[in-house]
Short mmCIF file of C-alpha atoms in Angstrom, two decimals:
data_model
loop_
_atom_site.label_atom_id
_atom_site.label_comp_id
_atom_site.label_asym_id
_atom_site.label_seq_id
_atom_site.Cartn_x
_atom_site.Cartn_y
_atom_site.Cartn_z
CA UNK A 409 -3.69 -35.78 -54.82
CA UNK A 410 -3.22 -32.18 -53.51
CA UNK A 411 0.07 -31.18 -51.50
CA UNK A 412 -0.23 -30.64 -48.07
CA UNK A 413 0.06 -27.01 -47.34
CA UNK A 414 1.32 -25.82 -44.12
CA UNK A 415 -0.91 -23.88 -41.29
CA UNK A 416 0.91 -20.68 -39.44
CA UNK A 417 1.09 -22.59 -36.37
CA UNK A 418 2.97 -25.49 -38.42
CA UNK A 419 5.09 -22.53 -39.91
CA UNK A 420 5.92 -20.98 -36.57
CA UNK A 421 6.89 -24.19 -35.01
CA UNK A 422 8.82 -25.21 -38.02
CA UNK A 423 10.88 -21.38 -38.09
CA UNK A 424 10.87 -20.51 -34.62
CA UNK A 425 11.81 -16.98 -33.77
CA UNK A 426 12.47 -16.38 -37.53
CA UNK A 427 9.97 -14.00 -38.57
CA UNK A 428 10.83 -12.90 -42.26
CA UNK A 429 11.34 -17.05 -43.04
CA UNK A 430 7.83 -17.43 -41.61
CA UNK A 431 6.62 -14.39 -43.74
CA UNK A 432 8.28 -16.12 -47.12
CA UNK A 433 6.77 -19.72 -46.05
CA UNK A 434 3.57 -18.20 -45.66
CA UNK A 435 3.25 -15.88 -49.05
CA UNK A 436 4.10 -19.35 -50.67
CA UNK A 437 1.51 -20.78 -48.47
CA UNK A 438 -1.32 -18.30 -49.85
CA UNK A 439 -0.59 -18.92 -53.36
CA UNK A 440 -0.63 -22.50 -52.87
CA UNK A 441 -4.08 -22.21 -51.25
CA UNK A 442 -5.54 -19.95 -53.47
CA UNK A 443 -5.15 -22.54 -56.79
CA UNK A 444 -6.33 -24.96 -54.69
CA UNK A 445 -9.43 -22.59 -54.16
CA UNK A 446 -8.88 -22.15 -58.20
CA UNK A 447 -9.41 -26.10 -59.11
CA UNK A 448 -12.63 -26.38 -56.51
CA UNK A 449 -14.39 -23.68 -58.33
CA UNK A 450 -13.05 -25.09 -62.01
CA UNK A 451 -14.40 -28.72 -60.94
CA UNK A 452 -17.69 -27.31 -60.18
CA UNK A 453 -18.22 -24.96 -63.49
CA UNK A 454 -21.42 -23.01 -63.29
CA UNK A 455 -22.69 -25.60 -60.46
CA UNK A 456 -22.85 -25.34 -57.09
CA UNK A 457 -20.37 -26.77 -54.86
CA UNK A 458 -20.92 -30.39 -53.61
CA UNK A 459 -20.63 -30.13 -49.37
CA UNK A 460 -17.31 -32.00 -50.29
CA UNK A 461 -15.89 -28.99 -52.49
CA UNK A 462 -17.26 -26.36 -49.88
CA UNK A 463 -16.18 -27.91 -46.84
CA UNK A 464 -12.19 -27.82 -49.03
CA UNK A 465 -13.15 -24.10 -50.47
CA UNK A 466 -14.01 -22.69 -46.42
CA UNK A 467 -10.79 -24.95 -45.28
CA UNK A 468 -8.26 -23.07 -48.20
CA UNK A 469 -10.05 -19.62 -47.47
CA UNK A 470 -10.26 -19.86 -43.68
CA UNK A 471 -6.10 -20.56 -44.03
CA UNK A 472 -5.56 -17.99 -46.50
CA UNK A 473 -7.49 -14.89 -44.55
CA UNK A 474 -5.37 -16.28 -41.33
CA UNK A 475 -1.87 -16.28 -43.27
CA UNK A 476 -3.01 -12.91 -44.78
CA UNK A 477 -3.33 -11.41 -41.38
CA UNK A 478 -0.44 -12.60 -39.96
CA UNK A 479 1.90 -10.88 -43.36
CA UNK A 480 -0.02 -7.63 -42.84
CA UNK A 481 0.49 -7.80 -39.34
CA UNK A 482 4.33 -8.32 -39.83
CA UNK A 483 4.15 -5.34 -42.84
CA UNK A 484 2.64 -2.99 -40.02
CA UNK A 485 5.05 -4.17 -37.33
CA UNK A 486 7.90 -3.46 -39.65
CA UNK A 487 6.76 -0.07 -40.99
CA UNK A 488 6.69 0.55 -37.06
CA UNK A 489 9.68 -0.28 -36.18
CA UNK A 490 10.75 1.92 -39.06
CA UNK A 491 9.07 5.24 -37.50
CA UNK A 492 10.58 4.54 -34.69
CA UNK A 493 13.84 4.15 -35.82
CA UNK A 494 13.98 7.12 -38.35
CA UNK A 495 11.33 9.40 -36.45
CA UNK A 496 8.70 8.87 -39.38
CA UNK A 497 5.36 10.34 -38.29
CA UNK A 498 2.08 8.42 -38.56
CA UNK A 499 -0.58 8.65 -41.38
CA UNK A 500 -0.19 10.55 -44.34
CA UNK A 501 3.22 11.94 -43.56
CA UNK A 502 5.14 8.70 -44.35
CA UNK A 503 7.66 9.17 -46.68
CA UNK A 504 7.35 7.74 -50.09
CA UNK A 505 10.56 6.81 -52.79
CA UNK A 506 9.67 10.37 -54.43
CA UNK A 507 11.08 12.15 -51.01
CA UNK A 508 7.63 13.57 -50.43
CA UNK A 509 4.99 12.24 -48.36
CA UNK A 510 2.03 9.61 -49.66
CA UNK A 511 -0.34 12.40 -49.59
CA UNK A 512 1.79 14.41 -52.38
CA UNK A 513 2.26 10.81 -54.57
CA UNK A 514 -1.60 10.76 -53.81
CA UNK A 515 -2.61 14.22 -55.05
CA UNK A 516 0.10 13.71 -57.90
CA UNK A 517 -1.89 10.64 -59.48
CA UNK A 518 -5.49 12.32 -58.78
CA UNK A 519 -3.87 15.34 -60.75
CA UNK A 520 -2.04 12.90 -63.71
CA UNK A 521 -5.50 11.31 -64.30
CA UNK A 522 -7.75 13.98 -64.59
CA UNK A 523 -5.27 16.39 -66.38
CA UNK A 524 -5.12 13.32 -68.90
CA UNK A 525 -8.89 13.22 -68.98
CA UNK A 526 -9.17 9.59 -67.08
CA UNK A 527 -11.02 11.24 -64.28
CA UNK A 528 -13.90 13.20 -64.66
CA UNK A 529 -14.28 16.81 -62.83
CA UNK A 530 -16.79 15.02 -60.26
CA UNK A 531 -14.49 12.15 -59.62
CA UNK A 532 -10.98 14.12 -59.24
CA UNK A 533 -13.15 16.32 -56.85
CA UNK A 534 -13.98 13.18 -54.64
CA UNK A 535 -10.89 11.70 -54.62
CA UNK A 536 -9.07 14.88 -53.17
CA UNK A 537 -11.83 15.17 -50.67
CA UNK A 538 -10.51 12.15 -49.33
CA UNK A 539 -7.60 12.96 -48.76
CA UNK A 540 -8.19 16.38 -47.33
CA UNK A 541 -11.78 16.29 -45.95
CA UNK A 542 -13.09 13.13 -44.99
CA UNK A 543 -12.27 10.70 -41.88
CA UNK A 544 -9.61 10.91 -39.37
CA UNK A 545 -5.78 11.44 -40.74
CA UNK A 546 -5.50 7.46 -40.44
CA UNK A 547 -8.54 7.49 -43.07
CA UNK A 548 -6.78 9.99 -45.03
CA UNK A 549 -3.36 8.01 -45.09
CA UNK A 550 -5.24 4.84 -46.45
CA UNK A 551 -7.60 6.87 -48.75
CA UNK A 552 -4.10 8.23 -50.03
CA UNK A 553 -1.75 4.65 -50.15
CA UNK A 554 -5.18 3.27 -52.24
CA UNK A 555 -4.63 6.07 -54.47
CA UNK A 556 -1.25 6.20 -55.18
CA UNK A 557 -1.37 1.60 -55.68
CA UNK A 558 -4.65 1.91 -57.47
CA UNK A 559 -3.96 5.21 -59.71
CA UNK A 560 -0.34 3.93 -61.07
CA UNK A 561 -0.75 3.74 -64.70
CA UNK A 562 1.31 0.22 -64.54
CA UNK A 563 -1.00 -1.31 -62.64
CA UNK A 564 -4.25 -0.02 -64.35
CA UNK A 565 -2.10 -1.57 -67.82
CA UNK A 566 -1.49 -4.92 -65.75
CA UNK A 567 -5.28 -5.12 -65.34
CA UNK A 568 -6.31 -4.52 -68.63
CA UNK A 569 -3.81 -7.66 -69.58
CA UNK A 570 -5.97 -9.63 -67.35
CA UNK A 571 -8.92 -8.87 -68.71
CA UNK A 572 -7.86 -9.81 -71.94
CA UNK A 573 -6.77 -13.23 -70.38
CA UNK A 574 -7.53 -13.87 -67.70
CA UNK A 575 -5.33 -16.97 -67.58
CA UNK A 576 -1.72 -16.07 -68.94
CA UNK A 577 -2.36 -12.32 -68.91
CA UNK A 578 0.61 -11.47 -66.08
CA UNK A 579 2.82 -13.45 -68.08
CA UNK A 580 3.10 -10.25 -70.21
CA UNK A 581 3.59 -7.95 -67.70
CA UNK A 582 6.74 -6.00 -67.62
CA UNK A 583 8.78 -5.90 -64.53
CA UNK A 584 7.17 -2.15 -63.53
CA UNK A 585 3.51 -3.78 -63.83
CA UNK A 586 4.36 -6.61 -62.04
CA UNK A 587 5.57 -4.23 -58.88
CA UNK A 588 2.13 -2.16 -59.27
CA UNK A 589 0.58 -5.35 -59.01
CA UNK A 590 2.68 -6.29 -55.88
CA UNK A 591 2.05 -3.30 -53.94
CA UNK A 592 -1.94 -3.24 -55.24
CA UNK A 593 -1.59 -6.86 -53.30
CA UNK A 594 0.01 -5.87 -50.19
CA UNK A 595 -2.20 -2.91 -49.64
CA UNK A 596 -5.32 -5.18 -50.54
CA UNK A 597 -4.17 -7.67 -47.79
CA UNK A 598 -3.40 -4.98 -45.05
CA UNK A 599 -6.72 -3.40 -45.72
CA UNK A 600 -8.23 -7.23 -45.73
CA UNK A 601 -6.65 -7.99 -42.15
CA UNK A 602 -7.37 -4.41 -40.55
CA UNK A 603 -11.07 -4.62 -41.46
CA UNK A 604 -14.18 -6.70 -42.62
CA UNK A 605 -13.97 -7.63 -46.04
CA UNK A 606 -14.59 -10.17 -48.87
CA UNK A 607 -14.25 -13.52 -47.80
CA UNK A 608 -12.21 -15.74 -50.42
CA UNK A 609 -8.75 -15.50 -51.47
CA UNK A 610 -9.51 -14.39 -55.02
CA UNK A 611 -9.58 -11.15 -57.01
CA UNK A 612 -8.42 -8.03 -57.92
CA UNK A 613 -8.21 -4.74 -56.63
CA UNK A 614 -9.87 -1.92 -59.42
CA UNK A 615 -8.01 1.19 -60.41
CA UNK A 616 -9.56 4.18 -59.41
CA UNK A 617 -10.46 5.03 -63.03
CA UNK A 618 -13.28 2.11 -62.54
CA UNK A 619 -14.27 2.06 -59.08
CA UNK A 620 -18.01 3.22 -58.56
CA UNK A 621 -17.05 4.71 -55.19
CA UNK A 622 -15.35 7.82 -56.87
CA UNK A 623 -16.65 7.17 -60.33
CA UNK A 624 -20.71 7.49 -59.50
CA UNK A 625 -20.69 10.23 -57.35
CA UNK A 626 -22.30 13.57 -58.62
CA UNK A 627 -22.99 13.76 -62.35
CA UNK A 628 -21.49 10.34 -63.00
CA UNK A 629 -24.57 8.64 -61.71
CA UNK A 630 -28.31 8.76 -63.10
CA UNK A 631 -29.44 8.59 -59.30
CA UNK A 632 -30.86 11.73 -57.57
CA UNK A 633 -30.53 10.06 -54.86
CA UNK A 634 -26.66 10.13 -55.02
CA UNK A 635 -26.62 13.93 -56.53
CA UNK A 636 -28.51 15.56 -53.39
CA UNK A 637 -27.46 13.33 -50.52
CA UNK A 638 -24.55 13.66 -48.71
CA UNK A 639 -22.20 10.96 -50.19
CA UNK A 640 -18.94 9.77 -48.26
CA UNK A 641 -16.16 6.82 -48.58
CA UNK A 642 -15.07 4.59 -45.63
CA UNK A 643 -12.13 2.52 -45.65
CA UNK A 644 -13.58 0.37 -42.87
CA UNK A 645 -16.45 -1.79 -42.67
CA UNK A 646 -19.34 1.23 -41.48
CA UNK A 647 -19.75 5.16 -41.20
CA UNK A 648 -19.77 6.68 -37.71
CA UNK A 649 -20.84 10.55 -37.15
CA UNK A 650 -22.80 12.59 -34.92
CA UNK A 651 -25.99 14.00 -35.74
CA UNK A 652 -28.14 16.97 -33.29
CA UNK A 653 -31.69 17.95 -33.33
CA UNK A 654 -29.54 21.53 -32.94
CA UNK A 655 -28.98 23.90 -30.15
CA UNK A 656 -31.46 26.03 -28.59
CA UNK A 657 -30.33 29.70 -28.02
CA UNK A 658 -31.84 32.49 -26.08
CA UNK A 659 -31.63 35.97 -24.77
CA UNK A 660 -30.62 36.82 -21.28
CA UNK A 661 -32.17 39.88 -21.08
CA UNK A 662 -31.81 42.90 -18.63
CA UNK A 663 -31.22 40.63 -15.29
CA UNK A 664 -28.41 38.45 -16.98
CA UNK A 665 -26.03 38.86 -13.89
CA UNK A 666 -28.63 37.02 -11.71
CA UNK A 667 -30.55 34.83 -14.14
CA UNK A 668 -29.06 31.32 -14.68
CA UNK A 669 -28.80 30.41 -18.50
CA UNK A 670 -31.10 27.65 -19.78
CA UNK A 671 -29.55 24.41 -20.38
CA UNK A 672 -29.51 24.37 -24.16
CA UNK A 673 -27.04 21.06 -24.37
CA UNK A 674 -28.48 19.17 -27.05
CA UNK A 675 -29.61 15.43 -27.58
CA UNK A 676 -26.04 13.87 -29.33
CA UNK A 677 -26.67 11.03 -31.59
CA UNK A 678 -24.08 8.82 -33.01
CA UNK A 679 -25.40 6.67 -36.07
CA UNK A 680 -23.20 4.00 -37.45
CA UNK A 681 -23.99 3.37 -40.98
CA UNK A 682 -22.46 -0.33 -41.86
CA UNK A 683 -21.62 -0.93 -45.71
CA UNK A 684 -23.26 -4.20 -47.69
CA UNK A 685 -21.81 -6.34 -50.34
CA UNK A 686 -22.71 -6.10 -53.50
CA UNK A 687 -22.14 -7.57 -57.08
CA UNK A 688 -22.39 -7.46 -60.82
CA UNK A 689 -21.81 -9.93 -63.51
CA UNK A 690 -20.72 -9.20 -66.72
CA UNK A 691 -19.74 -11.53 -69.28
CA UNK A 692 -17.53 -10.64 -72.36
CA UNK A 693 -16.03 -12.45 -75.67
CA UNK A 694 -12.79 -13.51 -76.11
CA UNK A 695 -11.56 -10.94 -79.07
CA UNK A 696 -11.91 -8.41 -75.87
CA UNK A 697 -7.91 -8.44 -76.25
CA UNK A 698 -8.11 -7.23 -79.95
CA UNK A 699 -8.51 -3.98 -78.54
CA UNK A 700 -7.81 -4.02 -74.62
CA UNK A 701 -8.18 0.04 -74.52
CA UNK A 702 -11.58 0.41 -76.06
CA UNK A 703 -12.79 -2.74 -73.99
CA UNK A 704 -11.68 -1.06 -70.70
CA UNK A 705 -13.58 2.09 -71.64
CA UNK A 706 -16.65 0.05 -72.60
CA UNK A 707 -16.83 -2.10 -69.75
CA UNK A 708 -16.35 0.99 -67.15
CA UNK A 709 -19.74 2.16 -68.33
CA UNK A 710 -21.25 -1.29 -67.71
CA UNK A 711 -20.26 -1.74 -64.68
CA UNK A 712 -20.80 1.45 -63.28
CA UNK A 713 -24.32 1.41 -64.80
CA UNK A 714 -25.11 -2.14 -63.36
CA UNK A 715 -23.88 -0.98 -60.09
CA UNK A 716 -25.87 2.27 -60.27
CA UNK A 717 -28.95 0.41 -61.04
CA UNK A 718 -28.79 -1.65 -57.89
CA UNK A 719 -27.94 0.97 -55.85
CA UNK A 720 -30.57 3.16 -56.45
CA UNK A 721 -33.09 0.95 -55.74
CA UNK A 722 -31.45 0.14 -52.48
CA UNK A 723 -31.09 3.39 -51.62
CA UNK A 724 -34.56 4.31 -52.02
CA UNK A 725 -36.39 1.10 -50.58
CA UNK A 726 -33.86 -0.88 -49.36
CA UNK A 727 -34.58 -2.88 -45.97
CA UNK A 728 -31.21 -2.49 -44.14
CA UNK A 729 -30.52 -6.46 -43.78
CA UNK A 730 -27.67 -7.73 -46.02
CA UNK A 731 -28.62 -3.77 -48.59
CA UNK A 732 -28.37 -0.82 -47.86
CA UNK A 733 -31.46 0.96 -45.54
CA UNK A 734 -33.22 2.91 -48.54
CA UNK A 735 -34.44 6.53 -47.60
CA UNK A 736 -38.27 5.79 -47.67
CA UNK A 737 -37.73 2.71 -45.38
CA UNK A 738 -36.29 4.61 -43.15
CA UNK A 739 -38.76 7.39 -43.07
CA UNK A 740 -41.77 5.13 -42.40
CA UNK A 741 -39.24 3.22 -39.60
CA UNK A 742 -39.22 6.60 -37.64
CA UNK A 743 -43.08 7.31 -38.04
CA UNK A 744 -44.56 10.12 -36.15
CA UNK A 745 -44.50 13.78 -37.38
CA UNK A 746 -42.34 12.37 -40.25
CA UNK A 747 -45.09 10.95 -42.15
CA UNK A 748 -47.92 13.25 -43.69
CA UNK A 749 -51.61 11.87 -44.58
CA UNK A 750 -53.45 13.32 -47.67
CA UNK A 751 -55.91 15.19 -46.90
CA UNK A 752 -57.97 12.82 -48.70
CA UNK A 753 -57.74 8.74 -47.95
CA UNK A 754 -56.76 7.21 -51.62
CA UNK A 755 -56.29 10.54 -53.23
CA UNK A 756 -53.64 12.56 -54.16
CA UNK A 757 -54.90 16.18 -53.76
CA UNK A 758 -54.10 19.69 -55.00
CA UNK A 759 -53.50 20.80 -51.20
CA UNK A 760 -51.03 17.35 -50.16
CA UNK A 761 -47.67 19.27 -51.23
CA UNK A 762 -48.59 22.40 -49.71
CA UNK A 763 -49.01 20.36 -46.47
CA UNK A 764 -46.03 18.52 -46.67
CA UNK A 765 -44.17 21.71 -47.28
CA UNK A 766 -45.19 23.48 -44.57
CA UNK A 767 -45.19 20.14 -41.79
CA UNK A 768 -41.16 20.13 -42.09
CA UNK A 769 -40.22 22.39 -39.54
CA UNK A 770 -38.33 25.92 -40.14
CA UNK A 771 -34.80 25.20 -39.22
CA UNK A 772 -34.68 22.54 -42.42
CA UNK A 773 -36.62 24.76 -45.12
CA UNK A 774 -33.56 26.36 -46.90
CA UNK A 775 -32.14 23.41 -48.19
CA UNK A 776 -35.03 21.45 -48.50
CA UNK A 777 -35.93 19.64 -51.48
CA UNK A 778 -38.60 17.13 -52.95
CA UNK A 779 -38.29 13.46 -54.93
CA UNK A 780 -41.34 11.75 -56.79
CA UNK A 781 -41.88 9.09 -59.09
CA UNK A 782 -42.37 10.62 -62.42
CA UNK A 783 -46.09 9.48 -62.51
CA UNK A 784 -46.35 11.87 -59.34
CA UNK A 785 -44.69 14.75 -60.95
CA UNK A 786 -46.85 14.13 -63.95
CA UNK A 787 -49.99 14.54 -61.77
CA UNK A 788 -49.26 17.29 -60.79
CA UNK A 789 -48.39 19.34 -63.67
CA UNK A 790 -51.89 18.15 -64.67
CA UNK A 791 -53.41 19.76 -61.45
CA UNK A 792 -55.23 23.40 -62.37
CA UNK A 793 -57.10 26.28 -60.43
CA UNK A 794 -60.75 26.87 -60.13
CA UNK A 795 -60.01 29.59 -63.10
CA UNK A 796 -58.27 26.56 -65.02
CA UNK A 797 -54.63 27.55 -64.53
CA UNK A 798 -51.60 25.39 -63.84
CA UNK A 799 -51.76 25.08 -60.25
CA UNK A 800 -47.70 23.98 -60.72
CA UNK A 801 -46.14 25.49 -63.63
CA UNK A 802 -42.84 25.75 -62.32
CA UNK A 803 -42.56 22.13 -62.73
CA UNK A 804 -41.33 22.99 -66.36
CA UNK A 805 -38.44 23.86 -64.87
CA UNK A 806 -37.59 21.19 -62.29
CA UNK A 807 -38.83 23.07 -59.50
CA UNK A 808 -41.97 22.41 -56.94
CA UNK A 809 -43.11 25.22 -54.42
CA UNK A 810 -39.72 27.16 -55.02
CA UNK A 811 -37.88 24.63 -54.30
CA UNK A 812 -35.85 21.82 -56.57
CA UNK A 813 -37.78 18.79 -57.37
CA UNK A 814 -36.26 15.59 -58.73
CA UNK A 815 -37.32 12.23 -60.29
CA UNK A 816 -36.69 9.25 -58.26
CA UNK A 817 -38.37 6.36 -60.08
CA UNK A 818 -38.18 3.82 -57.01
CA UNK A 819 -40.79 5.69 -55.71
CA UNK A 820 -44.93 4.53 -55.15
CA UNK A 821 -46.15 6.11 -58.46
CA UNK A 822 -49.63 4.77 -58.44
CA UNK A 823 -52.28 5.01 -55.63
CA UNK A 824 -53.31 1.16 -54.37
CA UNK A 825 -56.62 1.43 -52.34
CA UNK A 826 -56.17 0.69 -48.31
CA UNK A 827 -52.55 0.32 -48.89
CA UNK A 828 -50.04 3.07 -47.90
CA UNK A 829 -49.21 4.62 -51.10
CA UNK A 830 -45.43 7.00 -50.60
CA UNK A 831 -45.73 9.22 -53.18
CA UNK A 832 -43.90 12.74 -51.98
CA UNK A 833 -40.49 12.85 -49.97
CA UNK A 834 -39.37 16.50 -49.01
CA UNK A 835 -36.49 17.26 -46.78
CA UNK A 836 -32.72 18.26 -46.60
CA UNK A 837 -31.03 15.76 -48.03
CA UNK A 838 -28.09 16.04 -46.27
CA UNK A 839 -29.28 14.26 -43.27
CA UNK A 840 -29.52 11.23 -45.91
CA UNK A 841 -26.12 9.09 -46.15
CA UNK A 842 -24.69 7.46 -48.94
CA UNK A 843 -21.37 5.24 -47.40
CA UNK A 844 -19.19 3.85 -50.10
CA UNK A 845 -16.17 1.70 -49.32
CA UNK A 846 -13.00 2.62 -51.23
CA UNK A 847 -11.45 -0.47 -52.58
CA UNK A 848 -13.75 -2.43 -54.76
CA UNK A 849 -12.51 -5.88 -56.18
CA UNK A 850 -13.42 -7.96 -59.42
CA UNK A 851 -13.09 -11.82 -59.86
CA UNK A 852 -12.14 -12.97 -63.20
CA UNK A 853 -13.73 -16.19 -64.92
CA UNK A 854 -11.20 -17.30 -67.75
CA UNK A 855 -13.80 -19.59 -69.45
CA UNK A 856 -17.92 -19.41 -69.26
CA UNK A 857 -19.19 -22.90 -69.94
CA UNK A 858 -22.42 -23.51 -71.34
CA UNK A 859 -24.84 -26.04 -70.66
CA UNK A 860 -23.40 -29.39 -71.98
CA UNK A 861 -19.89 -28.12 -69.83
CA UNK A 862 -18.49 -27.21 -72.78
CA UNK A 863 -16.55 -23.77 -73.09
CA UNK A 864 -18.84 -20.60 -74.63
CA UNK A 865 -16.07 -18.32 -75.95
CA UNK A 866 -16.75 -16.10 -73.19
CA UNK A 867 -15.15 -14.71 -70.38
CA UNK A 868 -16.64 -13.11 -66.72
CA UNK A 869 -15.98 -10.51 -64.57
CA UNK A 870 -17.77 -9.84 -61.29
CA UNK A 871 -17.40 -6.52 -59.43
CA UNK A 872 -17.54 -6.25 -56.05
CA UNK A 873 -18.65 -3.59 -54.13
CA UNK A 874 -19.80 -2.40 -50.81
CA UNK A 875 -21.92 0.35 -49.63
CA UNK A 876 -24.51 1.81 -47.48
CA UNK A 877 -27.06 4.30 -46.60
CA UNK A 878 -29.84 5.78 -44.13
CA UNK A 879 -31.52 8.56 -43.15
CA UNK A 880 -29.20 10.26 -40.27
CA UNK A 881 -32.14 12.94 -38.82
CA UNK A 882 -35.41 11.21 -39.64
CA UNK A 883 -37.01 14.93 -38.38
CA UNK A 884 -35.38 16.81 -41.36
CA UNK A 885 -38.01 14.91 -43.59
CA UNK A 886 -41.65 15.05 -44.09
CA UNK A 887 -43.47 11.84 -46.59
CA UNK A 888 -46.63 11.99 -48.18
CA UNK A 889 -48.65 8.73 -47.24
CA UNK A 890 -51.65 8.56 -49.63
#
């Protein structure tokens, strides 16, 4: 029989005015309701649940997220009352134990782990644009507290306990990793009540060193997609910005004291890009804590590989709906001038990139460039003039028409008759989004069973992650429809 675990209203009436007892009450409450969530998903194994062990798992979860908001809420309130009391400014000026400010602790840890070679050039790069360059200064501020909880050494050495057992792991944590591991909590529950996130009261928060957000941007991911696009992080639930088909200037000429200007104010867009859940499995053998170190550096490329996979294909022909709105979906979604015929039904001609080149209009040429399935690109380095020349030989060297050419394998590569056959993107690429939310989570299975219910000597992990994409300026593309 399960003990009856108190709601907030039952803690509110039972404490009265008594804020910090109702804040103690209900951090016990969460822990009580997340092992209860614990023994519904042991009694089901590798089942589904039964409507009985849903209808408990919504009940625990649905109390938990509500408890959860009302601690953050009473964090935030406090940390207020603190500004206000010792002048502290908002954002990334609040004062950390070091004296200086959470952006300094932030740029400290970015510097400690790729100085020590934990961070890659690509990924130190991205994480110090966050703090400098992307989002409002609230952004930055959160970017920075996620770096500072998620980048402490002690709590990246607290994980890797965990992953060796899952089970009893944080029973060897010493007393500094089980303080990382407080504040990676707190900061994981403020972040959970501010904004959309996970549902469920499980999991753990990544260190930077293995989150795909900072870890597969630029050369750490086998995606073109992800190495021409614009890529940003959110610490909220979408991406807004403003896009502009661009000004129109002109010249006023010798009567410019009499002539009124031309209204050149230009068409404002504001797309909101939301981010989608994702997730990858990964199962792993119990000697994994033989050698916790070399595990951690193995599984990093796992995950971020798994994760890559999925995302390129997402970002390429994903339908927007629970993924990630891929770049070709989008381009056929906006139609019109976008989309270039062959100038053959079926076929796929020596004059098709020549038209596509020259149908993207001026203002977008300079930093244009093209994607095609490697079956395309092989096509065409087969193509020859009438004198029996390469008609393409600069394809040798990555490059199409002057311009940079790269293989994106989610692409049509074959021609199906009276079907639309997508063979030849070219564009700027910056008016294509990649959204990734900072903060990704794993869930930790202590024991895989197999199919008689009986243990497998295996462990799981599941990563979560979230992120999103679309084309922001669908007239900063032309696609070849064969």
């Amino acid at each position: 029989m399960t003990t009856k675990i108190p709601t907030l209203a039952e803690l509110r009436t039972q404490y009265g005015d008594d804020l910090d007892a109702i804040q103690r009450a209900a951090d016990a409450a969460i822990d009580l309701h997340t092992a209860e969530m614990h023994r519904v998903h042991n009694e089901a194994r590798d089942g589904d649940l039964t409507a009985s062990q849903q209808r408990q798992w919504d009940a625990h979860s649905g109390h938990a997220d509500e408890l959860r908001r009302f601690v953050a809420e009473q964090r935030l309130a406090r940390v207020e009352r603190s500004r206000s009391q010792y002048g502290y400014r908002t954002g990334d000026d609040t004062p950390d134990v070091f004296g200086g400010s959470v952006r300094d602790q932030a740029k400290r840890t970015v510097d400690t782990l790729h100085r020590s070679g934990q961070l890659p050039d690509h990924a130190a790069e991205k994480a110090t644009d966050l703090l400098t360059k992307q989002g409002s200064t609230y952004d930055q501020g959160v970017a920075a507290r996620w770096l500072v909880v998620a980048g402490n050494e002690q709590y990246r050495s607290a994980f890797n306990k965990l992953l060796a057992d899952p089970a009893k792991g944080h029973l060897l944590w010493s007393p500094a990793e089980q303080e990382a591991y407080r504040q990676a909590e707190q900061f994981r529950a403020e972040t959970r009540a501010m904004s959309e996130s996970v549902s469920g009261a499980g999991g753990y928060m990544v260190p930077v060193t293995l989150d795909p957000a900072i870890m597969l941007t630029s050369g750490g991911s086998v995606n073109p997609l992800r190495r021409i696009s614009r890529v940003v992080q959110t610490t909220g639930s979408q991406w807004s910005g403003i896009t502009s088909a661009g000004v129109t200037a002109e010249w006023l000429g010798a009567d410019n004291t009499t002539r009124e200007m031309a209204d050149a104010s230009p068409t404002v867009a504001n797309p909101n890009i939301p981010v989608h859940l994702g997730d990858a499995f990964i199962p792993y053998s119990f000697e994994v804590g033989m050698d916790v170190r070399d595990f951690e550096s193995e599984i990093r490329g796992l995950m971020l590989d798994g994760a890559d996979q999925l995302m390129a294909t997402a970002y390429t022909t994903g339908s927007g709906v629970g993924q990630p709105k891929g770049l070709i979906t989008a381009l056929v979604a906006a139609g019109g001038s976008t989309l270039v015929a062959s100038a053959t039904a079926d076929a796929f001609g020596k004059a098709d990139p020549y038209n596509v080149q020259n149908a993207l209009p001026p203002r977008f040429q300079p930093r244009a460039e093209w994607v095609a399935a490697l079956p395309t690109i092989n096509t065409m380095a087969q193509m020859e003039t009438a004198a029996g020349a390469r008609l393409f030989p600069e394809l040798g060297n990555g490059r199409l028409l002057n311009r940079s050419i790269h293989e994106l394998s989610n692409m049509d590569g074959t021609i199906e008759a009276s079907t639309a056959n997508y063979l030849l993107a070219y564009g700027d690429f910056s008016n294509f989004v990649i959204v990734d939310r900072i903060g990704t989570q794993i869930e930790l299975i202590p024991n895989l069973m197999g199919a008689a219910g009986r243990p497998t000597g295996r462990r799981g992990l599941v990563l979560y992650f979230r992120t999103g994409s679309d084309v922001v300026n669908p007239n900063a593309f032309r696609l070849l429809n064969v």
